[in-house]
PDB file of C-alpha atoms in Angstrom:
ATOM      1  CA  UNK V  60      -7.455  10.770  -6.125  1.00 56.00           C
ATOM      2  CA  UNK V  61      -8.212   7.657  -4.099  1.00 57.00           C
ATOM      3  CA  UNK V  62      -6.156   6.499  -1.113  1.00 64.00           C
ATOM      4  CA  UNK V  63      -7.955   2.980  -0.175  1.00 75.00           C
ATOM      5  CA  UNK V  64      -5.554  -0.369  -0.173  1.00 80.00           C
ATOM      6  CA  UNK V  65      -9.274  -2.280  -0.643  1.00 84.00           C
ATOM      7  CA  UNK V  66     -10.303  -0.321  -3.495  1.00 85.00           C
ATOM      8  CA  UNK V  67      -7.462  -1.756  -5.384  1.00 90.00           C
ATOM      9  CA  UNK V  68      -9.823  -4.815  -6.091  1.00 92.00           C
ATOM     10  CA  UNK V  69     -12.085  -2.341  -8.040  1.00 91.00           C
ATOM     11  CA  UNK V  70      -9.276  -0.381  -9.617  1.00 91.00           C
ATOM     12  CA  UNK V  71      -9.775  -1.843 -12.876  1.00 92.00           C
ATOM     13  CA  UNK V  72     -13.431  -1.293 -12.950  1.00 92.00           C
ATOM     14  CA  UNK V  73     -12.842   2.345 -11.344  1.00 91.00           C
ATOM     15  CA  UNK V  74     -10.268   2.947 -14.361  1.00 91.00           C
ATOM     16  CA  UNK V  75     -12.565   2.230 -17.016  1.00 92.00           C
ATOM     17  CA  UNK V  76     -15.694   3.362 -15.681  1.00 95.00           C
ATOM     18  CA  UNK V  77     -14.201   7.087 -14.746  1.00 93.00           C
ATOM     19  CA  UNK V  78     -11.690   7.120 -17.291  1.00 92.00           C
ATOM     20  CA  UNK V  79      -8.915   7.636 -14.588  1.00 88.00           C
ATOM     21  CA  UNK V  80      -5.125   7.693 -15.024  1.00 90.00           C
ATOM     22  CA  UNK V  81      -4.168   4.910 -12.549  1.00 91.00           C
ATOM     23  CA  UNK V  82      -1.253   5.161 -10.529  1.00 93.00           C
ATOM     24  CA  UNK V  83      -0.507   2.096  -8.370  1.00 93.00           C
ATOM     25  CA  UNK V  84       1.226   2.987  -5.170  1.00 93.00           C
ATOM     26  CA  UNK V  85       3.316  -0.125  -3.895  1.00 96.00           C
ATOM     27  CA  UNK V  86       3.820  -0.268  -0.071  1.00 96.00           C
ATOM     28  CA  UNK V  87       6.231  -2.260   1.656  1.00 97.00           C
ATOM     29  CA  UNK V  88       4.660  -5.133   3.485  1.00 98.00           C
ATOM     30  CA  UNK V  89       6.237  -4.446   6.950  1.00 98.00           C
ATOM     31  CA  UNK V  90       5.327  -0.942   6.263  1.00 95.00           C
ATOM     32  CA  UNK V  91       1.627  -1.410   5.701  1.00 95.00           C
ATOM     33  CA  UNK V  92       1.577  -3.954   8.767  1.00 97.00           C
ATOM     34  CA  UNK V  93       3.249  -1.149  10.990  1.00 95.00           C
ATOM     35  CA  UNK V  94       0.465   1.254   9.737  1.00 91.00           C
ATOM     36  CA  UNK V  95      -2.611  -1.169  10.742  1.00 94.00           C
ATOM     37  CA  UNK V  96      -0.468  -1.735  14.023  1.00 95.00           C
ATOM     38  CA  UNK V  97      -0.047   1.708  14.907  1.00 90.00           C
ATOM     39  CA  UNK V  98      -3.518   2.694  14.276  1.00 89.00           C
ATOM     40  CA  UNK V  99      -4.799  -0.086  15.781  1.00 91.00           C
ATOM     41  CA  UNK V 100      -7.105  -1.388  12.633  1.00 91.00           C
ATOM     42  CA  UNK V 101      -8.127  -4.753  11.886  1.00 92.00           C
ATOM     43  CA  UNK V 102      -9.940  -6.004   8.869  1.00 93.00           C
ATOM     44  CA  UNK V 103     -13.525  -7.552   8.804  1.00 95.00           C
ATOM     45  CA  UNK V 104     -12.734 -10.543   6.603  1.00 97.00           C
ATOM     46  CA  UNK V 105     -16.108 -11.769   6.060  1.00 96.00           C
ATOM     47  CA  UNK V 106     -16.581  -8.821   4.085  1.00 96.00           C
ATOM     48  CA  UNK V 107     -14.618 -10.305   1.481  1.00 97.00           C
ATOM     49  CA  UNK V 108     -16.832 -13.784   1.914  1.00 97.00           C
ATOM     50  CA  UNK V 109     -20.178 -11.669   1.439  1.00 97.00           C
ATOM     51  CA  UNK V 110     -18.946 -10.673  -2.089  1.00 96.00           C
ATOM     52  CA  UNK V 111     -19.084 -13.937  -4.288  1.00 97.00           C
ATOM     53  CA  UNK V 112     -18.398 -12.237  -7.590  1.00 95.00           C
ATOM     54  CA  UNK V 113     -15.231 -10.650  -5.965  1.00 96.00           C
ATOM     55  CA  UNK V 114     -14.228 -14.147  -4.375  1.00 97.00           C
ATOM     56  CA  UNK V 115     -14.942 -16.020  -7.496  1.00 97.00           C
ATOM     57  CA  UNK V 116     -12.995 -13.641 -10.044  1.00 95.00           C
ATOM     58  CA  UNK V 117     -10.009 -12.018  -7.846  1.00 95.00           C
ATOM     59  CA  UNK V 118      -9.826 -13.906  -4.309  1.00 97.00           C
ATOM     60  CA  UNK V 119     -10.407 -17.553  -4.987  1.00 97.00           C
ATOM     61  CA  UNK V 120      -6.955 -18.533  -4.363  1.00 97.00           C
ATOM     62  CA  UNK V 121      -7.017 -17.220  -0.840  1.00 98.00           C
ATOM     63  CA  UNK V 122     -10.604 -18.489   0.061  1.00 98.00           C
ATOM     64  CA  UNK V 123      -9.407 -20.925   2.586  1.00 98.00           C
ATOM     65  CA  UNK V 124      -7.124 -18.272   4.482  1.00 98.00           C
ATOM     66  CA  UNK V 125      -9.797 -15.590   4.354  1.00 98.00           C
ATOM     67  CA  UNK V 126     -12.427 -18.122   5.889  1.00 98.00           C
ATOM     68  CA  UNK V 127     -10.246 -18.914   8.611  1.00 97.00           C
ATOM     69  CA  UNK V 128      -9.394 -15.090   9.629  1.00 97.00           C
ATOM     70  CA  UNK V 129     -13.045 -14.713   9.272  1.00 97.00           C
ATOM     71  CA  UNK V 130     -13.622 -17.208  11.922  1.00 97.00           C
ATOM     72  CA  UNK V 131     -11.016 -16.612  14.286  1.00 95.00           C
ATOM     73  CA  UNK V 132      -9.420 -13.091  14.668  1.00 86.00           C
ATOM     74  CA  UNK V 133      -5.634 -13.128  14.084  1.00 94.00           C
ATOM     75  CA  UNK V 134      -2.775 -10.865  15.088  1.00 95.00           C
ATOM     76  CA  UNK V 135      -2.759  -7.581  13.340  1.00 96.00           C
ATOM     77  CA  UNK V 136       0.668  -8.792  11.289  1.00 97.00           C
ATOM     78  CA  UNK V 137      -1.234 -12.054  10.288  1.00 98.00           C
ATOM     79  CA  UNK V 138      -4.012 -10.178   8.843  1.00 98.00           C
ATOM     80  CA  UNK V 139      -1.503  -7.405   7.233  1.00 98.00           C
ATOM     81  CA  UNK V 140       0.244 -10.266   5.586  1.00 98.00           C
ATOM     82  CA  UNK V 141      -3.008 -11.887   4.185  1.00 98.00           C
ATOM     83  CA  UNK V 142      -4.492  -8.257   3.010  1.00 98.00           C
ATOM     84  CA  UNK V 143      -0.776  -7.340   1.277  1.00 98.00           C
ATOM     85  CA  UNK V 144      -0.715 -10.798  -0.297  1.00 98.00           C
ATOM     86  CA  UNK V 145      -4.631 -10.416  -1.800  1.00 98.00           C
ATOM     87  CA  UNK V 146      -4.099  -6.775  -3.242  1.00 97.00           C
ATOM     88  CA  UNK V 147      -0.812  -7.107  -4.485  1.00 97.00           C
ATOM     89  CA  UNK V 148      -1.488 -10.499  -6.279  1.00 97.00           C
ATOM     90  CA  UNK V 149      -4.556  -8.876  -7.893  1.00 96.00           C
ATOM     91  CA  UNK V 150      -2.574  -5.673  -8.799  1.00 95.00           C
ATOM     92  CA  UNK V 151      -0.129  -7.818 -10.482  1.00 95.00           C
ATOM     93  CA  UNK V 152      -2.815  -9.274 -12.769  1.00 94.00           C
ATOM     94  CA  UNK V 153      -4.173  -5.974 -13.340  1.00 94.00           C
ATOM     95  CA  UNK V 154      -0.583  -4.369 -14.223  1.00 92.00           C
ATOM     96  CA  UNK V 155      -0.317  -7.248 -16.913  1.00 94.00           C
ATOM     97  CA  UNK V 156      -3.760  -6.463 -18.159  1.00 94.00           C
ATOM     98  CA  UNK V 157      -3.008  -2.290 -18.223  1.00 94.00           C
ATOM     99  CA  UNK V 158       0.506  -1.704 -19.110  1.00 94.00           C
ATOM    100  CA  UNK V 159      -0.049   1.729 -19.236  1.00 94.00           C
ATOM    101  CA  UNK V 160      -0.978   2.034 -15.595  1.00 96.00           C
ATOM    102  CA  UNK V 161       1.933   3.688 -13.670  1.00 96.00           C
ATOM    103  CA  UNK V 162       3.627   1.837 -10.819  1.00 96.00           C
ATOM    104  CA  UNK V 163       5.469   3.423  -8.119  1.00 97.00           C
ATOM    105  CA  UNK V 164       6.880   2.285  -4.771  1.00 97.00           C
ATOM    106  CA  UNK V 165       5.527   4.593  -1.659  1.00 94.00           C
ATOM    107  CA  UNK V 166       9.350   4.376  -0.377  1.00 95.00           C
ATOM    108  CA  UNK V 167      10.891   5.820  -3.252  1.00 96.00           C
ATOM    109  CA  UNK V 168       8.337   8.523  -3.508  1.00 94.00           C
ATOM    110  CA  UNK V 169       9.030   9.338   0.426  1.00 93.00           C
ATOM    111  CA  UNK V 170      12.918   9.592   0.002  1.00 93.00           C
ATOM    112  CA  UNK V 171      12.545  11.664  -3.270  1.00 95.00           C
ATOM    113  CA  UNK V 172       9.171  13.563  -3.010  1.00 95.00           C
ATOM    114  CA  UNK V 173      10.168  16.419  -5.196  1.00 95.00           C
ATOM    115  CA  UNK V 174      11.726  14.271  -7.794  1.00 97.00           C
ATOM    116  CA  UNK V 175       9.133  11.568  -7.830  1.00 97.00           C
ATOM    117  CA  UNK V 176       6.309  13.722  -8.084  1.00 97.00           C
ATOM    118  CA  UNK V 177       8.223  15.867 -10.920  1.00 97.00           C
ATOM    119  CA  UNK V 178       8.486  12.183 -12.818  1.00 97.00           C
ATOM    120  CA  UNK V 179       4.671  11.370 -12.087  1.00 97.00           C
ATOM    121  CA  UNK V 180       3.540  14.865 -13.287  1.00 97.00           C
ATOM    122  CA  UNK V 181       5.401  14.703 -16.541  1.00 97.00           C
ATOM    123  CA  UNK V 182       4.125  10.897 -16.969  1.00 96.00           C
ATOM    124  CA  UNK V 183       0.634  12.390 -16.452  1.00 96.00           C
ATOM    125  CA  UNK V 184       1.060  15.172 -19.089  1.00 96.00           C
ATOM    126  CA  UNK V 185       0.592  17.751 -15.885  1.00 96.00           C
ATOM    127  CA  UNK V 186       2.428  20.759 -15.327  1.00 96.00           C
ATOM    128  CA  UNK V 187       4.740  20.799 -12.254  1.00 96.00           C
ATOM    129  CA  UNK V 188       5.165  24.272 -11.096  1.00 96.00           C
ATOM    130  CA  UNK V 189       7.543  25.982  -8.513  1.00 97.00           C
ATOM    131  CA  UNK V 190       4.165  26.182  -6.554  1.00 97.00           C
ATOM    132  CA  UNK V 191       3.466  22.579  -6.536  1.00 96.00           C
ATOM    133  CA  UNK V 192       7.053  21.698  -5.945  1.00 96.00           C
ATOM    134  CA  UNK V 193       7.190  23.859  -2.684  1.00 95.00           C
ATOM    135  CA  UNK V 194       3.717  21.967  -1.499  1.00 94.00           C
ATOM    136  CA  UNK V 195       5.555  18.597  -2.252  1.00 94.00           C
ATOM    137  CA  UNK V 196       8.331  20.152  -0.178  1.00 92.00           C
ATOM    138  CA  UNK V 197       6.109  21.261   2.735  1.00 90.00           C
ATOM    139  CA  UNK V 198       3.711  18.188   3.031  1.00 88.00           C
ATOM    140  CA  UNK V 199       6.756  15.815   3.152  1.00 87.00           C
ATOM    141  CA  UNK V 200       9.084  17.565   5.760  1.00 84.00           C
ATOM    142  CA  UNK V 201       6.873  17.025   8.778  1.00 71.00           C
ATOM    143  CA  UNK V 202       8.811  16.631  11.994  1.00 60.00           C
ATOM    144  CA  UNK V 203       9.453  13.517  13.776  1.00 58.00           C
ATOM    145  CA  UNK V 204       7.212  14.409  16.541  1.00 55.00           C
ATOM    146  CA  UNK V 205       4.639  15.136  13.919  1.00 51.00           C
ATOM    147  CA  UNK V 206       5.079  11.479  12.498  1.00 49.00           C
ATOM    148  CA  UNK V 207       4.779   9.637  15.663  1.00 53.00           C
ATOM    149  CA  UNK V 208       0.966  11.446  16.271  1.00 58.00           C
ATOM    150  CA  UNK V 209      -0.037  11.296  13.001  1.00 61.00           C
ATOM    151  CA  UNK V 210      -3.443  10.530  12.542  1.00 63.00           C
ATOM    152  CA  UNK V 211      -5.088   8.138  10.153  1.00 64.00           C
ATOM    153  CA  UNK V 212      -5.870  10.887   7.438  1.00 60.00           C
ATOM    154  CA  UNK V 213      -2.748  12.978   8.248  1.00 63.00           C
ATOM    155  CA  UNK V 214      -1.475  14.510   4.677  1.00 69.00           C
ATOM    156  CA  UNK V 215       1.685  16.296   6.352  1.00 72.00           C
ATOM    157  CA  UNK V 216       4.233  13.439   6.958  1.00 72.00           C
ATOM    158  CA  UNK V 217       7.947  13.271   7.787  1.00 75.00           C
ATOM    159  CA  UNK V 218       8.514  11.111   4.529  1.00 79.00           C
ATOM    160  CA  UNK V 219      11.756   9.486   5.240  1.00 76.00           C
ATOM    161  CA  UNK V 220      10.726   8.631   8.714  1.00 75.00           C
ATOM    162  CA  UNK V 221       7.239   7.407   7.568  1.00 75.00           C
ATOM    163  CA  UNK V 222       9.050   4.682   5.567  1.00 86.00           C
ATOM    164  CA  UNK V 223      11.175   3.590   8.370  1.00 87.00           C
ATOM    165  CA  UNK V 224       8.928   3.442  11.347  1.00 89.00           C
ATOM    166  CA  UNK V 225       8.123  -0.257  10.718  1.00 95.00           C
ATOM    167  CA  UNK V 226      11.716  -1.112  12.011  1.00 95.00           C
ATOM    168  CA  UNK V 227      10.539   0.098  15.446  1.00 93.00           C
ATOM    169  CA  UNK V 228       7.120  -0.690  15.589  1.00 94.00           C
ATOM    170  CA  UNK V 229       7.303  -4.084  14.603  1.00 97.00           C
ATOM    171  CA  UNK V 230       9.016  -6.602  16.961  1.00 98.00           C
ATOM    172  CA  UNK V 231      11.872  -8.778  15.342  1.00 98.00           C
ATOM    173  CA  UNK V 232       9.513 -11.719  15.385  1.00 98.00           C
ATOM    174  CA  UNK V 233       6.840  -9.883  13.783  1.00 98.00           C
ATOM    175  CA  UNK V 234       9.223  -8.815  11.080  1.00 98.00           C
ATOM    176  CA  UNK V 235      10.495 -12.214  10.280  1.00 98.00           C
ATOM    177  CA  UNK V 236       7.022 -13.738  10.454  1.00 98.00           C
ATOM    178  CA  UNK V 237       5.712 -11.406   8.086  1.00 98.00           C
ATOM    179  CA  UNK V 238       8.684 -11.620   5.690  1.00 98.00           C
ATOM    180  CA  UNK V 239       8.005 -15.621   5.712  1.00 98.00           C
ATOM    181  CA  UNK V 240       4.342 -14.968   4.979  1.00 98.00           C
ATOM    182  CA  UNK V 241       4.733 -12.719   1.914  1.00 98.00           C
ATOM    183  CA  UNK V 242       7.733 -14.193   0.202  1.00 97.00           C
ATOM    184  CA  UNK V 243       7.781 -14.938  -2.744  1.00 95.00           C
ATOM    185  CA  UNK V 244       5.453 -12.160  -3.818  1.00 97.00           C
ATOM    186  CA  UNK V 245       7.018  -9.354  -1.879  1.00 98.00           C
ATOM    187  CA  UNK V 246      10.212 -10.301  -4.092  1.00 97.00           C
ATOM    188  CA  UNK V 247       8.278  -8.739  -7.054  1.00 96.00           C
ATOM    189  CA  UNK V 248       8.639  -5.314  -5.367  1.00 97.00           C
ATOM    190  CA  UNK V 249      11.564  -5.418  -2.754  1.00 97.00           C
ATOM    191  CA  UNK V 250      14.973  -6.731  -2.695  1.00 96.00           C
ATOM    192  CA  UNK V 251      16.432  -8.742   0.164  1.00 95.00           C
ATOM    193  CA  UNK V 252      18.169  -5.374   1.358  1.00 95.00           C
ATOM    194  CA  UNK V 253      15.203  -3.491   1.939  1.00 95.00           C
ATOM    195  CA  UNK V 254      14.038  -5.546   4.950  1.00 95.00           C
TER     196      UNK V 254
END
C-alpha cells in the first residue's frame, strides 16, 4: 500500500516492477488543495525540473508552468491546481495503457466505506470478512473533532466530513479560481454538481 500523490508519476513502473495490483484513487481537486492548505504544505517544483526523463516523458506539456512555479512561489491553491492537473493527466494516460487498473474516487469510498471496500476486495479477489468490515467502519467513523485535528498521517478519519472540509477551508474565491484552473480535466472525474 502506497499513499503518495507524487508517486503517481512512477505508478506504471511500480506496478510492473513489483507486480502490484494498482488502484488509482482520484481525489477532488478542491479536497486536494484543501488538504495542502490545512497541512501548510507547499511543493518544491524545482524537483520536477531536476528530473529530465520525467519532464520529457510525462510532464513536457507543463514545463513552462513548472518553471514559473519554481522561480516564484505561488499560493497553495495555484500550486495544488498545477500538481492536480499534472498528476491526473499522467494517470489518465496510464489508465488508457492499463485498463486492468482499478479507478475509484476518494469521495465515493468516503460516502460508503464499508460497501466501497467490499467492492475493492471483490475486484482484487480478496476475502472481505466481518472483522475487516468492522475495521473499515471504525477507521472511517471518526468524530468531527478528530477530523479537525487530523494529522498528516492520521488513519482514522471522519470520512464524510473529510470530503466536505474544503467547502469551509477554501474561500469562495479560492474555490472559483481552482475550478477555472483545473477544468476541463476535472470534468473527466467530477460533475458540475460536485463543486
